[in-house]
Amino acid sequence: MLEERKNNYIMSIFKSGIYFGISICDISTGEFYSAEIKDNQNFPLLLDELARYNPSELVINTMMSDSEEEISKIKERFDCYITNYEDKYFDDKLDNLNLRFNITDTNNKKIEDIADKKLAISSINALIQYIEQTQMTSLDHINKITIYQISKYMSLDINARRNLEITEKMRDKSKKGTLLWVLDKTSTSMGGRLLRRWLNDPLIDVAEINKRLNSVKELKNDMILRGDITENLKKVYDIERLAGKMAYGNANARDMITLKNSLQKLPDLKQTLSNCNSVMLTELYNSIDELKDIYELIEKAIVDDPPMTVKDGGIIKLGYDEEIDKLKTATTQGKNWIIELEAEEREKTGIKNLKVGFNKVFGYYIEVTKSNLNQVPDRYIRKQTLTNAERFITEELKNLENQILGAEEKVVNLEYNAFVQIREEISKNIKRLQTSAMAVSTLDVLTSFAIVAEDLNYCMPTVDNSGIIDIKAGRHPVIEKMLGAGLFVENDTYLDKDENRLSIITGPNMAGKSTYMRQVALITLMAQVGSFVPAQGAHIGVVDKIFTRVGASDDLSMGQSTFMVEMMEVASILKEATPNSLIILDEIGRGTSTYDGLSIAWAVAEYIADKEKCGAKTLFATHYHELTELENKLEGIKNYSIAVKEKGEDIIFLRKIVRGGTDESYGIHVAKLAGVPKQVTQKANEILKNLERKNILTGKQLEKKDKKQVEGQFDMYNYKLAEIAHEVDKINLNELTPIDALNTLVRIKEKMK
Ligand code: ADP
Ligand code: MG
């Protein structure tokens, strides 16, 4: 019943003070991971891990279930079933844990000092016991537990995962229109699952990333190799899940045939890699176990088209088991004797239409029609009367029947036993099956990257630790694919750790700001996953984390897009971002009044730009043109805008990013383009002119006139002016007493200082 291309995870959470130990298992494939969260931002990290695995069930200890606020946040964001599990199961005893399971780190190295990992151990113990209790079965196919470091992978906060639409769309959670949708040219469901996991776990280790990239390059350059691989992969079924079913004891004979057919492809698949040069393809070549013994076992034992049920016989091939063969011959022989007996009885009795038949209730019988009853001899024993006939048995027939049915029953039992034995034999080799399955999945994903790179004209990025993101003629992978080749307008990007850390991006609505920023984040992410990227050239200095935050009013997906949520998330970005992070801020501050919003946006930009405080690479789209002032004030900030061309009353979107800010928002033009009635857009124009005259919103003229005087505090002056205007506007002259009027004036004077 499980969706094949998706893992189905169950996760245990052991909360201890402010720390967490987590374990994650996919019972159907036998994958088992565990980690400890001991950073200072524990809960957000836990949420990130939840977002990574998206488990369908959570098993938690009391301290966790008592943390109401955290639980409600989890429930709000994840659709999973939560089980409170008794604390006694979350024990940190090692017992024979490391004998039963091979506990390693992500580099496959045995973890030496496992006693150190009490948080992880507690969650592992609970999850194992929980699975054993609920599944009431052995967990033989889970033999490896990988304790991973949360920082081995790029950290993607929940918003980045959602907002970048990596594996599911924000609106409807569908796959179409996501990065996965563009990149998934995998041939097997195992490969599909692994690709999804890779996209959710971009790497940060330069060597590991380049290992993947180099193998993709080799596959991309060799069309014949690629073709051979996919040809073979297409006939490989889900070895990983089949292996799980074997160990689980619920595989039937058909599953074995599917497994056999898949295994049959392994030698060819392996052969295709024999001349490869890249490190990773060579490694895969070495790690594909052809599993010929398993193939031969199934080939020898199981008929090619077995029934669904395993308890009614018809499974085992002739020649596999002597005993079964003997009994089978006996039944066939018995059936021949029955035919002979029929002929004999006809002869003896002279009844020409005498028949020997069989039914499940009465067994074998001799049937004589009513008209011939007088010829029936005494030795016939009446068994059943029908309208036109009578049925009899004889001593001899009864004996034959016992022999035949006895043999048939024995055969069915023997076949079942033989089948179970074969299944157990396969289960014993589960590790080998899993190793090959992993190699096949990996090859599938790398080949998928190569196919996409070739088809969509992607380039190989240079990945290092330079801290530079330099993209030439980059494209947004998803929007490009939706628009069709050639229609997407390419753009360059340059960010580094010095002069070009923070780009302020202005431009009218619909210009392409959000698209541009996501494109940069996606290209960076793709490069760190090991995929080629949609660009003419790309130099990607590895980033440790990607954050995105979209202004409240743009973020429709959660229904509760309050300014509070927006600010909480901005707060956590500011706390967690490092100089190696990439931050995408898309019109933050929108969820509140203009002046609050502008002030916050301004302060956030200043904070990030400060190397001492944050210094992360940042793309910051804003409709507050005032922020372009920052370029002249602070180091590391550059203004960009997305160009539009005015053509009479209309504007044309050029989609090109250029240096320098804009101060035009063209909002009314866009309204016109969108079909807002002319009366409304004309009125809007009048209002705008009026406001501009009053200097309230732009302060532009003021800046020109009194530049010297206002220099350095221009921004604050501007806000005060606006605030005062607001206050004056609120005054109701009909209710104002002379004293009040005087007081108000004093207050305003005070503010002017
Ligand atoms: P903004 O954030 O500035 O309001 P968006 O990024 O949402 O604008 O872009 C609006 C639309 O413009 C997108 O849905 C996309 O279809 C189109 N678009 C954006 N960038 C490009 C581009 N570089 N080439 C072609 N079309 C683009
Ligand atoms: Mg936008």
GROMACS .gro file of C-alpha atoms in nm, residues 312-695:
model
  384
  312ASP     CA    1  -0.157  -2.416  -0.225
  313GLY     CA    2   0.147  -2.555  -0.398
  314GLY     CA    3   0.240  -2.502  -0.760
  315ILE     CA    4   0.549  -2.303  -0.660
  316ILE     CA    5   0.845  -2.536  -0.672
  317LYS     CA    6   1.004  -2.643  -0.997
  318LEU     CA    7   1.056  -3.010  -1.084
  319GLY     CA    8   1.408  -3.120  -1.012
  320TYR     CA    9   1.457  -2.895  -0.708
  321ASP     CA   10   1.357  -3.143  -0.436
  322GLU     CA   11   1.357  -3.519  -0.470
  323GLU     CA   12   1.081  -3.581  -0.217
  324ILE     CA   13   0.849  -3.331  -0.383
  325ASP     CA   14   0.923  -3.479  -0.723
  326LYS     CA   15   0.851  -3.830  -0.600
  327LEU     CA   16   0.517  -3.734  -0.454
  328LYS     CA   17   0.427  -3.537  -0.761
  329THR     CA   18   0.495  -3.840  -0.976
  330ALA     CA   19   0.285  -4.043  -0.738
  331THR     CA   20  -0.013  -3.814  -0.784
  332THR     CA   21   0.020  -3.812  -1.159
  333GLN     CA   22   0.049  -4.185  -1.152
  334GLY     CA   23  -0.252  -4.210  -0.922
  335LYS     CA   24  -0.449  -4.005  -1.166
  336ASN     CA   25  -0.351  -4.241  -1.445
  337TRP     CA   26  -0.468  -4.533  -1.236
  338ILE     CA   27  -0.807  -4.361  -1.198
  339ILE     CA   28  -0.838  -4.336  -1.575
  340GLU     CA   29  -0.750  -4.704  -1.603
  341LEU     CA   30  -0.998  -4.790  -1.330
  342GLU     CA   31  -1.276  -4.613  -1.521
  343ALA     CA   32  -1.208  -4.820  -1.831
  344GLU     CA   33  -1.193  -5.140  -1.628
  345GLU     CA   34  -1.524  -5.072  -1.454
  346ARG     CA   35  -1.697  -4.998  -1.783
  347GLU     CA   36  -1.575  -5.329  -1.910
  348LYS     CA   37  -1.671  -5.522  -1.599
  349THR     CA   38  -2.019  -5.374  -1.559
  350GLY     CA   39  -2.100  -5.317  -1.923
  351ILE     CA   40  -2.216  -4.963  -1.844
  352LYS     CA   41  -2.080  -4.759  -2.133
  353ASN     CA   42  -2.133  -4.411  -1.988
  354LEU     CA   43  -1.995  -4.493  -1.644
  355LYS     CA   44  -1.771  -4.206  -1.529
  356VAL     CA   45  -1.520  -4.150  -1.255
  357GLY     CA   46  -1.538  -3.798  -1.119
  358PHE     CA   47  -1.410  -3.587  -0.830
  359ASN     CA   48  -1.547  -3.322  -0.603
  360LYS     CA   49  -1.412  -3.157  -0.295
  361VAL     CA   50  -1.679  -3.287  -0.056
  362PHE     CA   51  -1.710  -3.650  -0.157
  363GLY     CA   52  -1.376  -3.710  -0.318
  364TYR     CA   53  -1.358  -3.960  -0.607
  365TYR     CA   54  -1.679  -4.138  -0.712
  366ILE     CA   55  -1.826  -4.354  -0.988
  367GLU     CA   56  -2.128  -4.204  -1.152
  368VAL     CA   57  -2.400  -4.417  -1.315
  369THR     CA   58  -2.708  -4.274  -1.487
  370LYS     CA   59  -3.056  -4.380  -1.363
  371SER     CA   60  -3.124  -4.593  -1.669
  372ASN     CA   61  -2.820  -4.812  -1.602
  373LEU     CA   62  -2.873  -4.862  -1.230
  374ASN     CA   63  -2.980  -5.224  -1.272
  375GLN     CA   64  -2.632  -5.314  -1.399
  376VAL     CA   65  -2.457  -5.183  -1.087
  377PRO     CA   66  -2.275  -5.467  -0.901
  378ASP     CA   67  -2.305  -5.528  -0.526
  379ARG     CA   68  -1.954  -5.415  -0.443
  380TYR     CA   69  -2.054  -5.056  -0.532
  381ILE     CA   70  -2.135  -4.849  -0.221
  382ARG     CA   71  -2.397  -4.575  -0.270
  383LYS     CA   72  -2.270  -4.231  -0.177
  384GLN     CA   73  -2.495  -3.966  -0.326
  385THR     CA   74  -2.819  -3.942  -0.527
  386LEU     CA   75  -2.869  -3.688  -0.805
  387THR     CA   76  -3.179  -3.638  -1.022
  388ASN     CA   77  -3.045  -3.834  -1.314
  389ALA     CA   78  -2.773  -4.038  -1.160
  390GLU     CA   79  -2.632  -4.213  -0.858
  391ARG     CA   80  -2.278  -4.187  -0.730
  392PHE     CA   81  -2.084  -4.478  -0.580
  393ILE     CA   82  -1.752  -4.565  -0.438
  394THR     CA   83  -1.564  -4.890  -0.427
  395GLU     CA   84  -1.297  -5.024  -0.196
  396GLU     CA   85  -1.038  -4.994  -0.471
  397LEU     CA   86  -1.134  -4.637  -0.557
  398LYS     CA   87  -1.116  -4.536  -0.190
  399ASN     CA   88  -0.763  -4.671  -0.166
  400LEU     CA   89  -0.650  -4.487  -0.475
  401GLU     CA   90  -0.810  -4.172  -0.346
  402ASN     CA   91  -0.620  -4.193  -0.018
  403GLN     CA   92  -0.297  -4.232  -0.201
  404ILE     CA   93  -0.358  -3.942  -0.436
  405LEU     CA   94  -0.497  -3.695  -0.185
  406GLY     CA   95  -0.241  -3.788   0.075
  407ALA     CA   96   0.037  -3.725  -0.172
  408GLU     CA   97  -0.115  -3.397  -0.287
  409GLU     CA   98  -0.145  -3.269   0.066
  410LYS     CA   99   0.210  -3.370   0.138
  411VAL     CA  100   0.334  -3.199  -0.176
  412VAL     CA  101   0.161  -2.874  -0.082
  413ASN     CA  102   0.317  -2.886   0.263
  414LEU     CA  103   0.658  -2.976   0.132
  415GLU     CA  104   0.641  -2.701  -0.127
  416TYR     CA  105   0.550  -2.449   0.140
  417ASN     CA  106   0.835  -2.563   0.362
  418ALA     CA  107   1.079  -2.547   0.076
  419PHE     CA  108   0.956  -2.200  -0.012
  420VAL     CA  109   0.998  -2.072   0.344
  421GLN     CA  110   1.346  -2.218   0.352
  422ILE     CA  111   1.442  -2.039   0.035
  423ARG     CA  112   1.300  -1.718   0.174
  424GLU     CA  113   1.509  -1.759   0.485
  425GLU     CA  114   1.815  -1.833   0.280
  426ILE     CA  115   1.760  -1.507   0.093
  427SER     CA  116   1.705  -1.320   0.420
  428LYS     CA  117   2.041  -1.435   0.541
  429ASN     CA  118   2.191  -1.244   0.251
  430ILE     CA  119   1.998  -0.929   0.319
  431LYS     CA  120   2.310  -0.715   0.363
  432ARG     CA  121   2.439  -0.812   0.024
  433LEU     CA  122   2.101  -0.734  -0.129
  434GLN     CA  123   2.095  -0.397   0.041
  435THR     CA  124   2.447  -0.312  -0.069
  436SER     CA  125   2.365  -0.387  -0.429
  437ALA     CA  126   2.036  -0.204  -0.402
  438MET     CA  127   2.216   0.103  -0.272
  439ALA     CA  128   2.471   0.089  -0.550
  440VAL     CA  129   2.197   0.055  -0.811
  441SER     CA  130   1.999   0.346  -0.664
  442THR     CA  131   2.307   0.565  -0.656
  443LEU     CA  132   2.391   0.483  -1.014
  444ASP     CA  133   2.030   0.556  -1.107
  445VAL     CA  134   2.041   0.903  -0.948
  446LEU     CA  135   2.377   0.994  -1.102
  447THR     CA  136   2.255   0.880  -1.442
  448SER     CA  137   1.940   1.084  -1.395
  449PHE     CA  138   2.154   1.392  -1.328
  450ALA     CA  139   2.352   1.320  -1.644
  451ILE     CA  140   2.039   1.280  -1.856
  452VAL     CA  141   1.890   1.604  -1.726
  453ALA     CA  142   2.220   1.789  -1.772
  454GLU     CA  143   2.235   1.675  -2.132
  455ASP     CA  144   1.868   1.735  -2.214
  456LEU     CA  145   1.836   2.072  -2.046
  457ASN     CA  146   2.179   2.206  -2.123
  458TYR     CA  147   2.314   2.234  -1.770
  459CYS     CA  148   2.678   2.297  -1.688
  460MET     CA  149   2.913   2.143  -1.437
  461PRO     CA  150   2.965   2.381  -1.146
  462THR     CA  151   3.304   2.440  -0.989
  463VAL     CA  152   3.252   2.366  -0.622
  464ASP     CA  153   3.501   2.471  -0.355
  465ASN     CA  154   3.531   2.651  -0.025
  466SER     CA  155   3.600   2.992  -0.176
  467GLY     CA  156   3.290   3.153  -0.030
  468ILE     CA  157   3.208   3.291  -0.374
  469ILE     CA  158   2.887   3.238  -0.566
  470ASP     CA  159   2.953   3.337  -0.923
  471ILE     CA  160   2.687   3.233  -1.171
  472LYS     CA  161   2.701   3.320  -1.539
  473ALA     CA  162   2.373   3.327  -1.728
  474GLY     CA  163   2.183   3.132  -1.464
  475ARG     CA  164   1.826   3.013  -1.505
  476HIS     CA  165   1.551   2.898  -1.271
  477PRO     CA  166   1.527   2.522  -1.338
  478VAL     CA  167   1.155   2.488  -1.279
  479ILE     CA  168   1.027   2.807  -1.442
  480GLU     CA  169   1.256   2.749  -1.738
  481LYS     CA  170   1.109   2.405  -1.786
  482MET     CA  171   0.754   2.535  -1.758
  483LEU     CA  172   0.815   2.820  -2.002
  484GLY     CA  173   0.992   2.594  -2.252
  485ALA     CA  174   1.349   2.617  -2.378
  486GLY     CA  175   1.480   2.959  -2.475
  487LEU     CA  176   1.207   3.170  -2.318
  488PHE     CA  177   1.360   3.219  -1.980
  489VAL     CA  178   1.580   3.527  -1.948
  490GLU     CA  179   1.923   3.437  -1.807
  491ASN     CA  180   2.089   3.638  -1.534
  492ASP     CA  181   2.429   3.660  -1.367
  493THR     CA  182   2.497   3.656  -0.995
  494TYR     CA  183   2.803   3.752  -0.799
  495LEU     CA  184   2.827   3.720  -0.423
  496ASP     CA  185   3.140   3.687  -0.211
  497LYS     CA  186   3.261   3.734   0.142
  498ASP     CA  187   3.380   4.093   0.100
  499GLU     CA  188   3.238   4.369  -0.112
  500ASN     CA  189   2.944   4.175  -0.245
  501ARG     CA  190   2.777   4.010   0.047
  502LEU     CA  191   2.434   4.159   0.040
  503SER     CA  192   2.241   4.248  -0.274
  504ILE     CA  193   1.943   4.476  -0.233
  505ILE     CA  194   1.710   4.395  -0.519
  506THR     CA  195   1.442   4.641  -0.619
  507GLY     CA  196   1.204   4.643  -0.911
  508PRO     CA  197   0.832   4.655  -0.971
  509ASN     CA  198   0.594   4.379  -0.884
  510MET     CA  199   0.608   4.092  -1.129
  511ALA     CA  200   0.953   4.198  -1.247
  512GLY     CA  201   1.106   3.867  -1.146
  513LYS     CA  202   1.270   3.938  -0.809
  514SER     CA  203   1.143   3.630  -0.630
  515THR     CA  204   1.227   3.411  -0.927
  516TYR     CA  205   1.579   3.546  -0.946
  517MET     CA  206   1.654   3.491  -0.579
  518ARG     CA  207   1.515   3.139  -0.576
  519GLN     CA  208   1.715   3.061  -0.886
  520VAL     CA  209   2.035   3.147  -0.702
  521ALA     CA  210   1.936   2.935  -0.403
  522LEU     CA  211   1.834   2.643  -0.625
  523ILE     CA  212   2.152   2.652  -0.831
  524THR     CA  213   2.358   2.652  -0.511
  525LEU     CA  214   2.155   2.366  -0.371
  526MET     CA  215   2.176   2.164  -0.694
  527ALA     CA  216   2.552   2.207  -0.706
  528GLN     CA  217   2.587   2.081  -0.349
  529VAL     CA  218   2.366   1.783  -0.426
  530GLY     CA  219   2.608   1.691  -0.704
  531SER     CA  220   2.393   1.789  -0.997
  532PHE     CA  221   2.487   2.003  -1.293
  533VAL     CA  222   2.317   2.343  -1.290
  534PRO     CA  223   2.109   2.555  -1.527
  535ALA     CA  224   2.371   2.815  -1.620
  536GLN     CA  225   2.651   2.880  -1.868
  537GLY     CA  226   2.902   2.870  -1.586
  538ALA     CA  227   2.888   2.845  -1.212
  539HIS     CA  228   3.142   2.874  -0.936
  540ILE     CA  229   2.983   2.775  -0.609
  541GLY     CA  230   3.157   2.818  -0.276
  542VAL     CA  231   2.983   2.572  -0.049
  543VAL     CA  232   2.725   2.726   0.184
  544ASP     CA  233   2.645   2.568   0.520
  545LYS     CA  234   2.282   2.676   0.543
  546ILE     CA  235   2.017   2.824   0.321
  547PHE     CA  236   1.744   3.034   0.473
  548THR     CA  237   1.449   3.187   0.303
  549ARG     CA  238   1.185   3.414   0.440
  550VAL     CA  239   0.905   3.550   0.230
  551GLY     CA  240   0.714   3.856   0.351
  552ALA     CA  241   0.389   3.772   0.524
  553SER     CA  242   0.152   3.882   0.254
  554ASP     CA  243   0.334   3.679  -0.012
  555ASP     CA  244   0.317   3.369   0.198
  556LEU     CA  245  -0.032   3.240   0.151
  557SER     CA  246   0.031   2.878   0.206
  558MET     CA  247  -0.004   2.847   0.577
  559GLY     CA  248  -0.320   3.043   0.632
  560GLN     CA  249  -0.180   3.196   0.946
  561SER     CA  250   0.071   3.426   0.788
  562THR     CA  251   0.082   3.675   1.066
  563PHE     CA  252   0.346   3.934   1.109
  564MET     CA  253   0.440   3.766   1.433
  565VAL     CA  254   0.533   3.443   1.256
  566GLU     CA  255   0.732   3.637   1.001
  567MET     CA  256   0.927   3.814   1.270
  568MET     CA  257   0.992   3.499   1.470
  569GLU     CA  258   1.140   3.343   1.163
  570VAL     CA  259   1.349   3.647   1.084
  571ALA     CA  260   1.471   3.631   1.442
  572SER     CA  261   1.581   3.271   1.407
  573ILE     CA  262   1.757   3.342   1.077
  574LEU     CA  263   1.952   3.622   1.238
  575LYS     CA  264   2.051   3.393   1.520
  576GLU     CA  265   2.147   3.092   1.313
  577ALA     CA  266   2.303   3.233   0.998
  578THR     CA  267   2.681   3.216   0.973
  579PRO     CA  268   2.920   3.395   0.733
  580ASN     CA  269   2.896   3.080   0.520
  581SER     CA  270   2.518   3.086   0.490
  582LEU     CA  271   2.296   3.204   0.208
  583ILE     CA  272   1.989   3.404   0.303
  584ILE     CA  273   1.699   3.490   0.077
  585LEU     CA  274   1.475   3.763   0.213
  586ASP     CA  275   1.178   3.835  -0.005
  587GLU     CA  276   0.995   4.152   0.087
  588ILE     CA  277   1.010   4.106   0.458
  589GLY     CA  278   0.832   4.362   0.669
  590ARG     CA  279   0.528   4.358   0.449
  591GLY     CA  280   0.296   4.233   0.716
  592THR     CA  281   0.290   4.555   0.911
  593SER     CA  282   0.251   4.930   0.853
  594THR     CA  283   0.486   5.095   0.608
  595TYR     CA  284   0.701   5.268   0.867
  596ASP     CA  285   0.738   4.970   1.095
  597GLY     CA  286   0.808   4.750   0.798
  598LEU     CA  287   1.065   4.982   0.649
  599SER     CA  288   1.240   5.027   0.983
  600ILE     CA  289   1.257   4.655   1.040
  601ALA     CA  290   1.376   4.577   0.689
  602TRP     CA  291   1.642   4.845   0.726
  603ALA     CA  292   1.763   4.719   1.061
  604VAL     CA  293   1.768   4.357   0.946
  605ALA     CA  294   1.977   4.449   0.641
  606GLU     CA  295   2.220   4.645   0.858
  607TYR     CA  296   2.252   4.357   1.100
  608ILE     CA  297   2.322   4.098   0.831
  609ALA     CA  298   2.568   4.323   0.653
  610ASP     CA  299   2.767   4.359   0.972
  611LYS     CA  300   3.054   4.111   0.952
  612GLU     CA  301   3.084   4.098   1.326
  613LYS     CA  302   2.723   4.005   1.377
  614CYS     CA  303   2.635   3.792   1.076
  615GLY     CA  304   2.797   3.856   0.739
  616ALA     CA  305   2.601   3.591   0.551
  617LYS     CA  306   2.560   3.613   0.174
  618THR     CA  307   2.217   3.759   0.123
  619LEU     CA  308   1.973   3.845  -0.151
  620PHE     CA  309   1.722   4.093  -0.022
  621ALA     CA  310   1.429   4.189  -0.240
  622THR     CA  311   1.234   4.483  -0.114
  623HIS     CA  312   0.975   4.731  -0.221
  624TYR     CA  313   1.121   4.983   0.022
  625HIS     CA  314   1.334   5.185  -0.217
  626GLU     CA  315   1.481   5.366   0.079
  627LEU     CA  316   1.698   5.062   0.142
  628THR     CA  317   1.906   5.146  -0.164
  629GLU     CA  318   2.059   5.417   0.053
  630LEU     CA  319   2.246   5.144   0.237
  631GLU     CA  320   2.487   5.085  -0.047
  632ASN     CA  321   2.656   5.414   0.025
  633LYS     CA  322   2.647   5.372   0.397
  634LEU     CA  323   2.772   5.024   0.464
  635GLU     CA  324   3.041   4.797   0.332
  636GLY     CA  325   2.945   4.481   0.147
  637ILE     CA  326   2.609   4.599   0.012
  638LYS     CA  327   2.531   4.640  -0.356
  639ASN     CA  328   2.213   4.756  -0.521
  640TYR     CA  329   2.055   4.571  -0.806
  641SER     CA  330   1.725   4.606  -0.981
  642ILE     CA  331   1.532   4.412  -1.234
  643ALA     CA  332   1.499   4.626  -1.539
  644VAL     CA  333   1.174   4.731  -1.701
  645LYS     CA  334   1.126   4.953  -2.001
  646GLU     CA  335   0.866   5.225  -2.015
  647LYS     CA  336   0.679   5.244  -2.337
  648GLY     CA  337   0.432   5.531  -2.328
  649GLU     CA  338   0.186   5.452  -2.057
  650ASP     CA  339   0.294   5.089  -2.038
  651ILE     CA  340   0.592   4.901  -1.908
  652ILE     CA  341   0.771   4.603  -2.053
  653PHE     CA  342   0.934   4.349  -1.821
  654LEU     CA  343   1.289   4.285  -1.935
  655ARG     CA  344   1.366   4.033  -1.656
  656LYS     CA  345   1.730   4.144  -1.658
  657ILE     CA  346   1.907   4.214  -1.336
  658VAL     CA  347   2.121   4.531  -1.351
  659ARG     CA  348   2.342   4.722  -1.110
  660GLY     CA  349   2.179   5.009  -0.923
  661GLY     CA  350   1.848   5.058  -0.749
  662THR     CA  351   1.521   5.184  -0.885
  663ASP     CA  352   1.293   5.420  -0.712
  664GLU     CA  353   0.995   5.358  -0.929
  665SER     CA  354   0.759   5.086  -0.824
  666TYR     CA  355   0.533   5.091  -1.129
  667GLY     CA  356   0.263   4.945  -0.910
  668ILE     CA  357  -0.006   5.133  -1.097
  669HIS     CA  358   0.129   5.015  -1.431
  670VAL     CA  359   0.113   4.662  -1.309
  671ALA     CA  360  -0.243   4.716  -1.188
  672LYS     CA  361  -0.328   4.835  -1.537
  673LEU     CA  362  -0.163   4.533  -1.695
  674ALA     CA  363  -0.363   4.313  -1.465
  675GLY     CA  364  -0.687   4.466  -1.591
  676VAL     CA  365  -0.785   4.693  -1.302
  677PRO     CA  366  -1.044   4.938  -1.446
  678LYS     CA  367  -0.909   5.259  -1.592
  679GLN     CA  368  -1.104   5.485  -1.355
  680VAL     CA  369  -0.930   5.319  -1.064
  681THR     CA  370  -0.576   5.337  -1.207
  682GLN     CA  371  -0.628   5.702  -1.307
  683LYS     CA  372  -0.749   5.787  -0.960
  684ALA     CA  373  -0.450   5.598  -0.818
  685ASN     CA  374  -0.217   5.810  -1.032
  686GLU     CA  375  -0.374   6.129  -0.895
  687ILE     CA  376  -0.337   6.010  -0.539
  688LEU     CA  377   0.024   5.914  -0.602
  689LYS     CA  378   0.107   6.257  -0.745
  690ASN     CA  379  -0.061   6.417  -0.449
  691LEU     CA  380   0.137   6.210  -0.203
  692GLU     CA  381   0.460   6.276  -0.384
  693ARG     CA  382   0.391   6.649  -0.369
  694LYS     CA  383   0.351   6.623   0.001
  695ASN     CA  384   0.689   6.452   0.024
   0.00000   0.00000   0.00000
